[in-house]
PDB file of C-alpha atoms and ligand atoms in Angstrom:
ATOM      1  CA  UNK J   1      -4.025  23.186  13.106  1.00 45.00           C
ATOM      2  CA  UNK J   2      -7.652  22.380  12.311  1.00 53.00           C
ATOM      3  CA  UNK J   3      -8.766  18.830  12.955  1.00 59.00           C
ATOM      4  CA  UNK J   4      -7.679  16.766   9.902  1.00 58.00           C
ATOM      5  CA  UNK J   5     -10.461  15.437   7.716  1.00 89.00           C
ATOM      6  CA  UNK J   6      -8.670  12.192   6.873  1.00 97.00           C
ATOM      7  CA  UNK J   7      -6.260   9.910   8.700  1.00 98.00           C
ATOM      8  CA  UNK J   8      -3.970   7.426   6.939  1.00 98.00           C
ATOM      9  CA  UNK J   9      -2.162   4.323   8.180  1.00 98.00           C
ATOM     10  CA  UNK J  10       0.697   3.398   5.837  1.00 99.00           C
ATOM     11  CA  UNK J  11       2.159  -0.125   5.550  1.00 99.00           C
ATOM     12  CA  UNK J  12       5.748  -0.399   4.296  1.00 98.00           C
ATOM     13  CA  UNK J  13       8.588  -2.893   3.982  1.00 98.00           C
ATOM     14  CA  UNK J  14      11.474  -0.916   2.555  1.00 98.00           C
ATOM     15  CA  UNK J  15      13.084   2.402   1.616  1.00 98.00           C
ATOM     16  CA  UNK J  16       9.835   4.332   1.914  1.00 98.00           C
ATOM     17  CA  UNK J  17      10.175   6.655  -1.078  1.00 98.00           C
ATOM     18  CA  UNK J  18       6.452   6.255  -1.730  1.00 98.00           C
ATOM     19  CA  UNK J  19       5.752   6.918   1.936  1.00 98.00           C
ATOM     20  CA  UNK J  20       7.900  10.051   1.577  1.00 98.00           C
ATOM     21  CA  UNK J  21       5.770  11.141  -1.383  1.00 98.00           C
ATOM     22  CA  UNK J  22       2.694  10.846   0.837  1.00 98.00           C
ATOM     23  CA  UNK J  23       4.391  12.649   3.743  1.00 98.00           C
ATOM     24  CA  UNK J  24       5.321  15.506   1.410  1.00 98.00           C
ATOM     25  CA  UNK J  25       1.823  15.560  -0.124  1.00 98.00           C
ATOM     26  CA  UNK J  26       0.189  15.816   3.311  1.00 97.00           C
ATOM     27  CA  UNK J  27       2.471  18.746   4.089  1.00 96.00           C
ATOM     28  CA  UNK J  28       1.478  20.494   0.887  1.00 94.00           C
ATOM     29  CA  UNK J  29      -1.752  21.266  -0.886  1.00 88.00           C
ATOM     30  CA  UNK J  30      -1.552  17.932  -2.738  1.00 95.00           C
ATOM     31  CA  UNK J  31      -3.329  16.091   0.067  1.00 96.00           C
ATOM     32  CA  UNK J  32      -5.088  18.815   2.082  1.00 92.00           C
ATOM     33  CA  UNK J  33      -6.543  18.089   5.536  1.00 95.00           C
ATOM     34  CA  UNK J  34      -4.896  14.684   5.554  1.00 97.00           C
ATOM     35  CA  UNK J  35      -2.408  13.287   8.069  1.00 97.00           C
ATOM     36  CA  UNK J  36      -0.494  10.034   8.397  1.00 98.00           C
ATOM     37  CA  UNK J  37      -1.235   8.762  11.903  1.00 98.00           C
ATOM     38  CA  UNK J  38       0.889   5.608  11.851  1.00 98.00           C
ATOM     39  CA  UNK J  39       3.487   3.838   9.739  1.00 99.00           C
ATOM     40  CA  UNK J  40       3.839   0.076  10.174  1.00 99.00           C
ATOM     41  CA  UNK J  41       6.702  -1.975   8.746  1.00 98.00           C
ATOM     42  CA  UNK J  42       7.180  -5.730   8.661  1.00 98.00           C
ATOM     43  CA  UNK J  43      10.928  -5.164   8.358  1.00 98.00           C
ATOM     44  CA  UNK J  44      12.993  -3.581  11.166  1.00 98.00           C
ATOM     45  CA  UNK J  45      15.596  -2.275   8.728  1.00 98.00           C
ATOM     46  CA  UNK J  46      13.060  -0.429   6.568  1.00 98.00           C
ATOM     47  CA  UNK J  47      14.379   3.105   6.047  1.00 98.00           C
ATOM     48  CA  UNK J  48      10.765   4.193   5.761  1.00 98.00           C
ATOM     49  CA  UNK J  49      10.609   3.905   9.566  1.00 98.00           C
ATOM     50  CA  UNK J  50      13.308   6.576   9.734  1.00 98.00           C
ATOM     51  CA  UNK J  51      11.429   8.754   7.254  1.00 98.00           C
ATOM     52  CA  UNK J  52       8.311   8.486   9.447  1.00 98.00           C
ATOM     53  CA  UNK J  53      10.232   9.257  12.643  1.00 98.00           C
ATOM     54  CA  UNK J  54      11.821  12.276  10.955  1.00 98.00           C
ATOM     55  CA  UNK J  55       8.289  13.485  10.207  1.00 98.00           C
ATOM     56  CA  UNK J  56       7.186  12.830  13.824  1.00 98.00           C
ATOM     57  CA  UNK J  57       4.821  10.081  12.686  1.00 98.00           C
ATOM     58  CA  UNK J  58       4.270   7.163  15.141  1.00 98.00           C
ATOM     59  CA  UNK J  59       5.852   3.937  13.898  1.00 98.00           C
ATOM     60  CA  UNK J  60       5.403   0.243  14.618  1.00 98.00           C
ATOM     61  CA  UNK J  61       7.650  -2.643  13.619  1.00 98.00           C
ATOM     62  CA  UNK J  62       5.495  -5.758  13.314  1.00 98.00           C
ATOM     63  CA  UNK J  63       7.656  -8.853  12.929  1.00 95.00           C
ATOM     64  CA  UNK J  64       6.310 -11.994  11.250  1.00 93.00           C
ATOM     65  CA  UNK J  65       9.301 -14.140  12.250  1.00 93.00           C
ATOM     66  CA  UNK J  66       8.312 -14.241  15.942  1.00 93.00           C
ATOM     67  CA  UNK J  67       4.938 -15.659  14.899  1.00 93.00           C
ATOM     68  CA  UNK J  68       6.496 -18.220  12.532  1.00 92.00           C
ATOM     69  CA  UNK J  69       8.696 -19.506  15.385  1.00 92.00           C
ATOM     70  CA  UNK J  70       5.597 -20.428  17.409  1.00 91.00           C
ATOM     71  CA  UNK J  71       4.328 -22.857  14.766  1.00 88.00           C
ATOM     72  CA  UNK J  72       5.703 -25.829  12.856  1.00 87.00           C
ATOM     73  CA  UNK J  73       6.522 -25.214   9.198  1.00 87.00           C
ATOM     74  CA  UNK J  74       3.359 -27.092   8.272  1.00 87.00           C
ATOM     75  CA  UNK J  75       1.244 -24.503  10.113  1.00 89.00           C
ATOM     76  CA  UNK J  76       2.669 -21.369   8.515  1.00 90.00           C
ATOM     77  CA  UNK J  77      -0.841 -20.224   7.593  1.00 93.00           C
ATOM     78  CA  UNK J  78      -1.796 -20.192  11.284  1.00 94.00           C
ATOM     79  CA  UNK J  79       1.210 -17.971  11.967  1.00 95.00           C
ATOM     80  CA  UNK J  80       0.164 -15.611   9.164  1.00 96.00           C
ATOM     81  CA  UNK J  81      -3.424 -15.504  10.430  1.00 96.00           C
ATOM     82  CA  UNK J  82      -2.235 -14.658  13.959  1.00 96.00           C
ATOM     83  CA  UNK J  83       0.206 -12.086  12.627  1.00 97.00           C
ATOM     84  CA  UNK J  84      -2.503 -10.441  10.566  1.00 98.00           C
ATOM     85  CA  UNK J  85      -4.986 -10.463  13.446  1.00 97.00           C
ATOM     86  CA  UNK J  86      -2.449  -8.558  15.555  1.00 97.00           C
ATOM     87  CA  UNK J  87      -1.764  -6.214  12.633  1.00 98.00           C
ATOM     88  CA  UNK J  88      -5.461  -5.364  12.535  1.00 98.00           C
ATOM     89  CA  UNK J  89      -5.454  -4.829  16.306  1.00 98.00           C
ATOM     90  CA  UNK J  90      -2.536  -2.415  16.036  1.00 98.00           C
ATOM     91  CA  UNK J  91      -4.349  -0.440  13.356  1.00 98.00           C
ATOM     92  CA  UNK J  92      -7.675  -0.443  15.209  1.00 98.00           C
ATOM     93  CA  UNK J  93      -6.019   0.561  18.492  1.00 98.00           C
ATOM     94  CA  UNK J  94      -5.606   4.042  17.061  1.00 97.00           C
ATOM     95  CA  UNK J  95      -8.565   6.243  17.854  1.00 96.00           C
ATOM     96  CA  UNK J  96     -10.046   7.696  15.841  1.00 96.00           C
ATOM     97  CA  UNK J  97      -9.516   4.843  13.422  1.00 98.00           C
ATOM     98  CA  UNK J  98      -7.719   5.649  10.177  1.00 98.00           C
ATOM     99  CA  UNK J  99      -9.951   6.419   7.247  1.00 98.00           C
ATOM    100  CA  UNK J 100      -7.716   4.519   4.807  1.00 98.00           C
ATOM    101  CA  UNK J 101      -4.870   1.994   4.896  1.00 99.00           C
ATOM    102  CA  UNK J 102      -2.266   2.448   2.156  1.00 99.00           C
ATOM    103  CA  UNK J 103       0.149  -0.361   1.221  1.00 98.00           C
ATOM    104  CA  UNK J 104       3.218   1.552   0.001  1.00 98.00           C
ATOM    105  CA  UNK J 105       5.709  -1.176  -0.839  1.00 98.00           C
ATOM    106  CA  UNK J 106       4.201  -3.565   1.718  1.00 98.00           C
ATOM    107  CA  UNK J 107       5.681  -6.924   0.789  1.00 97.00           C
ATOM    108  CA  UNK J 108       3.302  -9.180   2.693  1.00 97.00           C
ATOM    109  CA  UNK J 109       0.214 -10.888   1.379  1.00 97.00           C
ATOM    110  CA  UNK J 110      -2.684  -9.950   3.667  1.00 98.00           C
ATOM    111  CA  UNK J 111      -4.960 -12.802   4.739  1.00 97.00           C
ATOM    112  CA  UNK J 112      -8.710 -12.668   4.107  1.00 94.00           C
ATOM    113  CA  UNK J 113      -9.325 -12.467   7.879  1.00 91.00           C
ATOM    114  CA  UNK J 114      -7.329  -9.238   8.064  1.00 97.00           C
ATOM    115  CA  UNK J 115      -9.324  -7.746   5.205  1.00 98.00           C
ATOM    116  CA  UNK J 116     -12.610  -8.882   6.775  1.00 96.00           C
ATOM    117  CA  UNK J 117     -11.661  -7.258  10.094  1.00 98.00           C
ATOM    118  CA  UNK J 118     -10.676  -3.859   8.692  1.00 98.00           C
ATOM    119  CA  UNK J 119     -13.573  -3.861   6.224  1.00 98.00           C
ATOM    120  CA  UNK J 120     -15.981  -4.482   9.122  1.00 98.00           C
ATOM    121  CA  UNK J 121     -14.446  -1.409  10.773  1.00 98.00           C
ATOM    122  CA  UNK J 122     -15.164   0.548   7.602  1.00 97.00           C
ATOM    123  CA  UNK J 123     -11.518   0.987   6.617  1.00 98.00           C
ATOM    124  CA  UNK J 124     -10.614   0.337   2.975  1.00 98.00           C
ATOM    125  CA  UNK J 125      -7.151  -0.787   1.920  1.00 98.00           C
ATOM    126  CA  UNK J 126      -5.354   0.329  -1.248  1.00 99.00           C
ATOM    127  CA  UNK J 127      -2.049  -0.786  -2.726  1.00 98.00           C
ATOM    128  CA  UNK J 128       0.613   0.533  -5.041  1.00 98.00           C
ATOM    129  CA  UNK J 129       1.632  -2.041  -7.632  1.00 98.00           C
ATOM    130  CA  UNK J 130       4.208  -1.483 -10.372  1.00 98.00           C
ATOM    131  CA  UNK J 131       2.232  -3.149 -13.156  1.00 98.00           C
ATOM    132  CA  UNK J 132      -0.953  -2.712 -15.166  1.00 98.00           C
ATOM    133  CA  UNK J 133      -4.233  -4.319 -14.140  1.00 98.00           C
ATOM    134  CA  UNK J 134      -4.191  -8.048 -14.821  1.00 98.00           C
ATOM    135  CA  UNK J 135      -0.425  -8.168 -15.484  1.00 98.00           C
ATOM    136  CA  UNK J 136       2.579  -9.278 -13.412  1.00 98.00           C
ATOM    137  CA  UNK J 137       0.742  -9.709 -10.118  1.00 98.00           C
ATOM    138  CA  UNK J 138       2.899 -10.305  -7.069  1.00 96.00           C
ATOM    139  CA  UNK J 139       6.470  -9.553  -6.120  1.00 95.00           C
ATOM    140  CA  UNK J 140       9.168  -8.710  -8.682  1.00 97.00           C
ATOM    141  CA  UNK J 141       6.722  -7.159 -11.174  1.00 98.00           C
ATOM    142  CA  UNK J 142       9.133  -4.613 -12.638  1.00 98.00           C
ATOM    143  CA  UNK J 143      11.802  -7.191 -13.450  1.00 98.00           C
ATOM    144  CA  UNK J 144       9.244  -9.570 -14.967  1.00 98.00           C
ATOM    145  CA  UNK J 145       7.936  -6.785 -17.188  1.00 98.00           C
ATOM    146  CA  UNK J 146      11.500  -5.867 -18.208  1.00 98.00           C
ATOM    147  CA  UNK J 147      12.227  -9.502 -19.104  1.00 98.00           C
ATOM    148  CA  UNK J 148       8.965  -9.743 -21.076  1.00 98.00           C
ATOM    149  CA  UNK J 149       9.873  -6.557 -22.899  1.00 98.00           C
ATOM    150  CA  UNK J 150      13.286  -7.957 -23.877  1.00 97.00           C
ATOM    151  CA  UNK J 151      11.511 -10.948 -25.393  1.00 97.00           C
ATOM    152  CA  UNK J 152       9.103  -8.676 -27.225  1.00 96.00           C
ATOM    153  CA  UNK J 153       6.110 -10.081 -25.376  1.00 97.00           C
ATOM    154  CA  UNK J 154       5.055  -6.614 -24.158  1.00 98.00           C
ATOM    155  CA  UNK J 155       5.859  -3.054 -25.311  1.00 98.00           C
ATOM    156  CA  UNK J 156       4.679  -1.308 -22.164  1.00 98.00           C
ATOM    157  CA  UNK J 157       4.106  -1.894 -18.473  1.00 98.00           C
ATOM    158  CA  UNK J 158       2.830   0.574 -15.891  1.00 98.00           C
ATOM    159  CA  UNK J 159       1.813   1.410 -12.355  1.00 98.00           C
ATOM    160  CA  UNK J 160      -1.524   1.147 -10.618  1.00 98.00           C
ATOM    161  CA  UNK J 161      -3.151   1.983  -7.330  1.00 98.00           C
ATOM    162  CA  UNK J 162      -5.814  -0.597  -6.613  1.00 98.00           C
ATOM    163  CA  UNK J 163      -8.164  -1.717  -3.897  1.00 98.00           C
ATOM    164  CA  UNK J 164      -6.801  -4.635  -1.889  1.00 98.00           C
ATOM    165  CA  UNK J 165      -8.851  -7.838  -1.948  1.00 98.00           C
ATOM    166  CA  UNK J 166      -7.899 -11.386  -1.012  1.00 97.00           C
ATOM    167  CA  UNK J 167      -6.665 -12.129  -4.534  1.00 98.00           C
ATOM    168  CA  UNK J 168      -3.301 -10.448  -4.881  1.00 98.00           C
ATOM    169  CA  UNK J 169      -3.196  -7.306  -7.068  1.00 98.00           C
ATOM    170  CA  UNK J 170      -6.637  -8.101  -8.522  1.00 97.00           C
ATOM    171  CA  UNK J 171      -8.695  -5.386  -6.803  1.00 98.00           C
ATOM    172  CA  UNK J 172     -10.457  -2.521  -8.619  1.00 98.00           C
ATOM    173  CA  UNK J 173      -7.951  -0.115 -10.144  1.00 98.00           C
ATOM    174  CA  UNK J 174      -8.254   3.453  -8.807  1.00 98.00           C
ATOM    175  CA  UNK J 175      -5.416   5.068 -10.756  1.00 98.00           C
ATOM    176  CA  UNK J 176      -3.359   3.662 -13.633  1.00 98.00           C
ATOM    177  CA  UNK J 177      -0.479   4.966 -15.734  1.00 98.00           C
ATOM    178  CA  UNK J 178       1.231   3.121 -18.563  1.00 98.00           C
ATOM    179  CA  UNK J 179       5.025   3.183 -18.848  1.00 98.00           C
ATOM    180  CA  UNK J 180       6.514   2.363 -22.239  1.00 98.00           C
ATOM    181  CA  UNK J 181       9.339  -0.158 -22.424  1.00 98.00           C
ATOM    182  CA  UNK J 182      12.481   0.963 -24.262  1.00 97.00           C
ATOM    183  CA  UNK J 183      14.665  -1.489 -26.161  1.00 95.00           C
ATOM    184  CA  UNK J 184      18.154  -1.745 -24.698  1.00 95.00           C
ATOM    185  CA  UNK J 185      17.164  -0.006 -21.468  1.00 98.00           C
ATOM    186  CA  UNK J 186      18.661  -1.504 -18.307  1.00 98.00           C
ATOM    187  CA  UNK J 187      16.467  -2.813 -15.504  1.00 98.00           C
ATOM    188  CA  UNK J 188      17.766  -0.040 -13.251  1.00 98.00           C
ATOM    189  CA  UNK J 189      16.793   2.622 -15.786  1.00 98.00           C
ATOM    190  CA  UNK J 190      13.289   1.172 -16.064  1.00 98.00           C
ATOM    191  CA  UNK J 191      12.993   0.952 -12.268  1.00 98.00           C
ATOM    192  CA  UNK J 192      13.957   4.628 -11.983  1.00 98.00           C
ATOM    193  CA  UNK J 193      11.305   5.681 -14.504  1.00 98.00           C
ATOM    194  CA  UNK J 194       8.673   3.527 -12.813  1.00 98.00           C
ATOM    195  CA  UNK J 195       9.516   4.836  -9.333  1.00 98.00           C
ATOM    196  CA  UNK J 196       9.012   8.397 -10.570  1.00 98.00           C
ATOM    197  CA  UNK J 197       5.544   7.419 -11.791  1.00 98.00           C
ATOM    198  CA  UNK J 198       4.825   5.635  -8.488  1.00 98.00           C
ATOM    199  CA  UNK J 199       5.623   8.735  -6.442  1.00 98.00           C
ATOM    200  CA  UNK J 200       3.056  10.752  -8.354  1.00 98.00           C
ATOM    201  CA  UNK J 201       0.422   8.021  -8.701  1.00 98.00           C
ATOM    202  CA  UNK J 202       0.366   7.035  -5.012  1.00 98.00           C
ATOM    203  CA  UNK J 203      -0.655  10.599  -4.161  1.00 98.00           C
ATOM    204  CA  UNK J 204      -3.196  10.730  -6.997  1.00 98.00           C
ATOM    205  CA  UNK J 205      -4.658   7.333  -6.070  1.00 98.00           C
ATOM    206  CA  UNK J 206      -4.828   8.129  -2.359  1.00 98.00           C
ATOM    207  CA  UNK J 207      -6.528  11.438  -3.141  1.00 98.00           C
ATOM    208  CA  UNK J 208      -9.063   9.696  -5.409  1.00 98.00           C
ATOM    209  CA  UNK J 209      -9.866   7.089  -2.742  1.00 98.00           C
ATOM    210  CA  UNK J 210     -10.256   9.729  -0.039  1.00 97.00           C
ATOM    211  CA  UNK J 211     -12.625  11.600  -2.361  1.00 96.00           C
ATOM    212  CA  UNK J 212     -14.684   8.403  -2.742  1.00 96.00           C
ATOM    213  CA  UNK J 213     -14.726   8.010   1.055  1.00 96.00           C
ATOM    214  CA  UNK J 214     -15.848  11.619   1.481  1.00 93.00           C
ATOM    215  CA  UNK J 215     -18.562  11.278  -1.152  1.00 93.00           C
ATOM    216  CA  UNK J 216     -19.842   8.084   0.490  1.00 93.00           C
ATOM    217  CA  UNK J 217     -20.004   9.786   3.886  1.00 91.00           C
ATOM    218  CA  UNK J 218     -21.836  12.784   2.431  1.00 89.00           C
ATOM    219  CA  UNK J 219     -24.431  10.482   0.897  1.00 91.00           C
ATOM    220  CA  UNK J 220     -24.844   8.611   4.183  1.00 88.00           C
ATOM    221  CA  UNK J 221     -25.338  11.891   6.053  1.00 84.00           C
ATOM    222  CA  UNK J 222     -27.638  13.152   3.358  1.00 80.00           C
ATOM    223  CA  UNK J 223     -29.576   9.906   3.401  1.00 69.00           C
ATOM    224  CA  UNK J 224     -30.035  10.055   7.156  1.00 63.00           C
ATOM    225  CA  UNK J 225     -31.513  13.567   7.069  1.00 58.00           C
ATOM    226  CA  UNK J 226     -35.199  13.563   8.001  1.00 56.00           C
ATOM    227  CA  UNK J 227     -37.254  13.984   4.861  1.00 56.00           C
ATOM    228  CA  UNK J 228     -38.771  17.438   4.711  1.00 50.00           C
TER     229      UNK J 228
HETATM  230  N1  LIG V   1      -4.459  -9.967   0.006  1.00 55.80           N
HETATM  231  C1  LIG V   1      -3.629  -9.088  -0.587  1.00 55.80           C
HETATM  232  N2  LIG V   1      -2.464  -8.754   0.019  1.00 55.80           N
HETATM  233  C2  LIG V   1      -1.634  -7.877  -0.593  1.00 55.80           C
HETATM  234  C3  LIG V   1      -1.942  -7.322  -1.853  1.00 55.80           C
HETATM  235  C4  LIG V   1      -3.191  -7.667  -2.451  1.00 55.80           C
HETATM  236  O1  LIG V   1      -3.547  -7.163  -3.546  1.00 55.80           O
HETATM  237  N3  LIG V   1      -3.997  -8.544  -1.790  1.00 55.80           N
HETATM  238  N4  LIG V   1      -1.026  -6.477  -2.507  1.00 55.80           N
HETATM  239  C5  LIG V   1       0.336  -6.679  -1.974  1.00 55.80           C
HETATM  240  C6  LIG V   1       1.490  -5.939  -2.497  1.00 55.80           C
HETATM  241  N5  LIG V   1       2.164  -6.813  -3.449  1.00 55.80           N
HETATM  242  C7  LIG V   1       2.136  -6.329  -4.720  1.00 55.80           C
HETATM  243  O2  LIG V   1       1.670  -5.199  -4.972  1.00 55.80           O
HETATM  244  C8  LIG V   1       2.781  -8.028  -3.071  1.00 55.80           C
HETATM  245  C9  LIG V   1       3.724  -8.006  -2.059  1.00 55.80           C
HETATM  246  C10 LIG V   1       4.346  -9.196  -1.674  1.00 55.80           C
HETATM  247  C11 LIG V   1       4.029 -10.399  -2.295  1.00 55.80           C
HETATM  248  C12 LIG V   1       4.680 -11.653  -1.823  1.00 55.80           C
HETATM  249  O3  LIG V   1       4.792 -12.632  -2.551  1.00 55.80           O
HETATM  250  N6  LIG V   1       5.088 -11.617  -0.541  1.00 55.80           N
HETATM  251  C13 LIG V   1       5.667 -12.817   0.104  1.00 55.80           C
HETATM  252  C14 LIG V   1       6.901 -12.427   0.908  1.00 55.80           C
HETATM  253  C15 LIG V   1       7.872 -11.692   0.004  1.00 55.80           C
HETATM  254  C16 LIG V   1       8.990 -11.060   0.843  1.00 55.80           C
HETATM  255  O4  LIG V   1       8.873 -11.062   2.081  1.00 55.80           O
HETATM  256  O5  LIG V   1       9.943 -10.541   0.211  1.00 55.80           O
HETATM  257  C17 LIG V   1       4.632 -13.366   1.098  1.00 55.80           C
HETATM  258  O6  LIG V   1       3.799 -12.549   1.616  1.00 55.80           O
HETATM  259  O7  LIG V   1       4.750 -14.556   1.369  1.00 55.80           O
HETATM  260  C18 LIG V   1       3.080 -10.410  -3.301  1.00 55.80           C
HETATM  261  C19 LIG V   1       2.442  -9.225  -3.700  1.00 55.80           C
HETATM  262  C20 LIG V   1       0.307  -6.453  -0.490  1.00 55.80           C
HETATM  263  N7  LIG V   1      -0.476  -7.514   0.029  1.00 55.80           N
HETATM  264  N1  LIG V   2       4.060  -5.577  -5.075  1.00 55.80           N
HETATM  265  C1  LIG V   2       4.362  -4.298  -4.511  1.00 55.80           C
HETATM  266  C2  LIG V   2       5.714  -3.838  -4.966  1.00 55.80           C
HETATM  267  O1  LIG V   2       6.425  -4.555  -5.617  1.00 55.80           O
HETATM  268  N2  LIG V   2       6.043  -2.603  -4.597  1.00 55.80           N
HETATM  269  C3  LIG V   2       7.332  -2.077  -4.923  1.00 55.80           C
HETATM  270  O2  LIG V   2       7.962  -1.760  -3.698  1.00 55.80           O
HETATM  271  C4  LIG V   2       8.671  -0.539  -3.875  1.00 55.80           C
HETATM  272  C5  LIG V   2       8.650   0.191  -2.577  1.00 55.80           C
HETATM  273  O3  LIG V   2       9.514   1.279  -2.669  1.00 55.80           O
HETATM  274  P1  LIG V   2       9.591   2.300  -1.453  1.00 55.80           P
HETATM  275  O4  LIG V   2       9.756   1.483  -0.193  1.00 55.80           O
HETATM  276  O5  LIG V   2      10.774   3.160  -1.790  1.00 55.80           O
HETATM  277  O6  LIG V   2       8.297   3.074  -1.449  1.00 55.80           O
HETATM  278  C6  LIG V   2       7.965   0.230  -4.957  1.00 55.80           C
HETATM  279  O7  LIG V   2       8.882   0.895  -5.755  1.00 55.80           O
HETATM  280  C7  LIG V   2       7.195  -0.818  -5.731  1.00 55.80           C
HETATM  281  O8  LIG V   2       7.753  -0.996  -7.003  1.00 55.80           O
END
């Protein structure tokens, strides 16, 4: 197999259906010359770890609880900072470094120090979020949109892939798709429709970001060429 052009590190916390969409895309023409070099979960029970192992992808379970136990409740931020510093070390211990970090159902707010560290290494971070830009930031977005729809406050929600910055779910949107809300629809039915959109959009958004990375590199190489 020719050397892959792009390497991905995927962060997960759960079932891993979005990870599976990326695994399948890398194995097909959807994400050519791209491989997933590590999957990291903050939850030991995450089935996504099994999905990665089944695809012969190296996995790491990175547990926040062991860090929390080292600090008093009042110093939880110190525990998170230390946890995130080690998370960055795990990611940067892979050589070559990944080209992109993808949060695929990663239910942990990343500290600014983590983002500073990986940004300094030239590694962008993107995230899948089941809402539209500027709406329902944070955990439980699908249910909050469903509740808002029942009250008539919104008629649609959506899914986005966005750049990860310190402010949660506020980074530049890379890919967005609206999902209409249907009166009388159950939360489970809405979740199913949204998950189907997620599985397509996470591939589209990852592909778009990798294209941006490739274009940036080409410009850098082009810019460094001696002027003729
Ligand atoms: N600095 C950032 N970190 C993360 C972002 C981001 O945009 N900036 N996106 C999130 C993903 N996410 C929504 O897309 C999200 C995930 C989890 C939470 C949250 O409140 N987590 C709690 C713990 C919840 C749990 O363990 O069940 C927490 O971290 O205390 C908010 C938003 C990824 N990180
Ligand atoms: N704030 C992020 C967030 O809420 N992400 C949610 O986590 C799920 C992960 O599913 P998966 O583990 O099957 O990919 C996704 O379906 C997404 O809605």
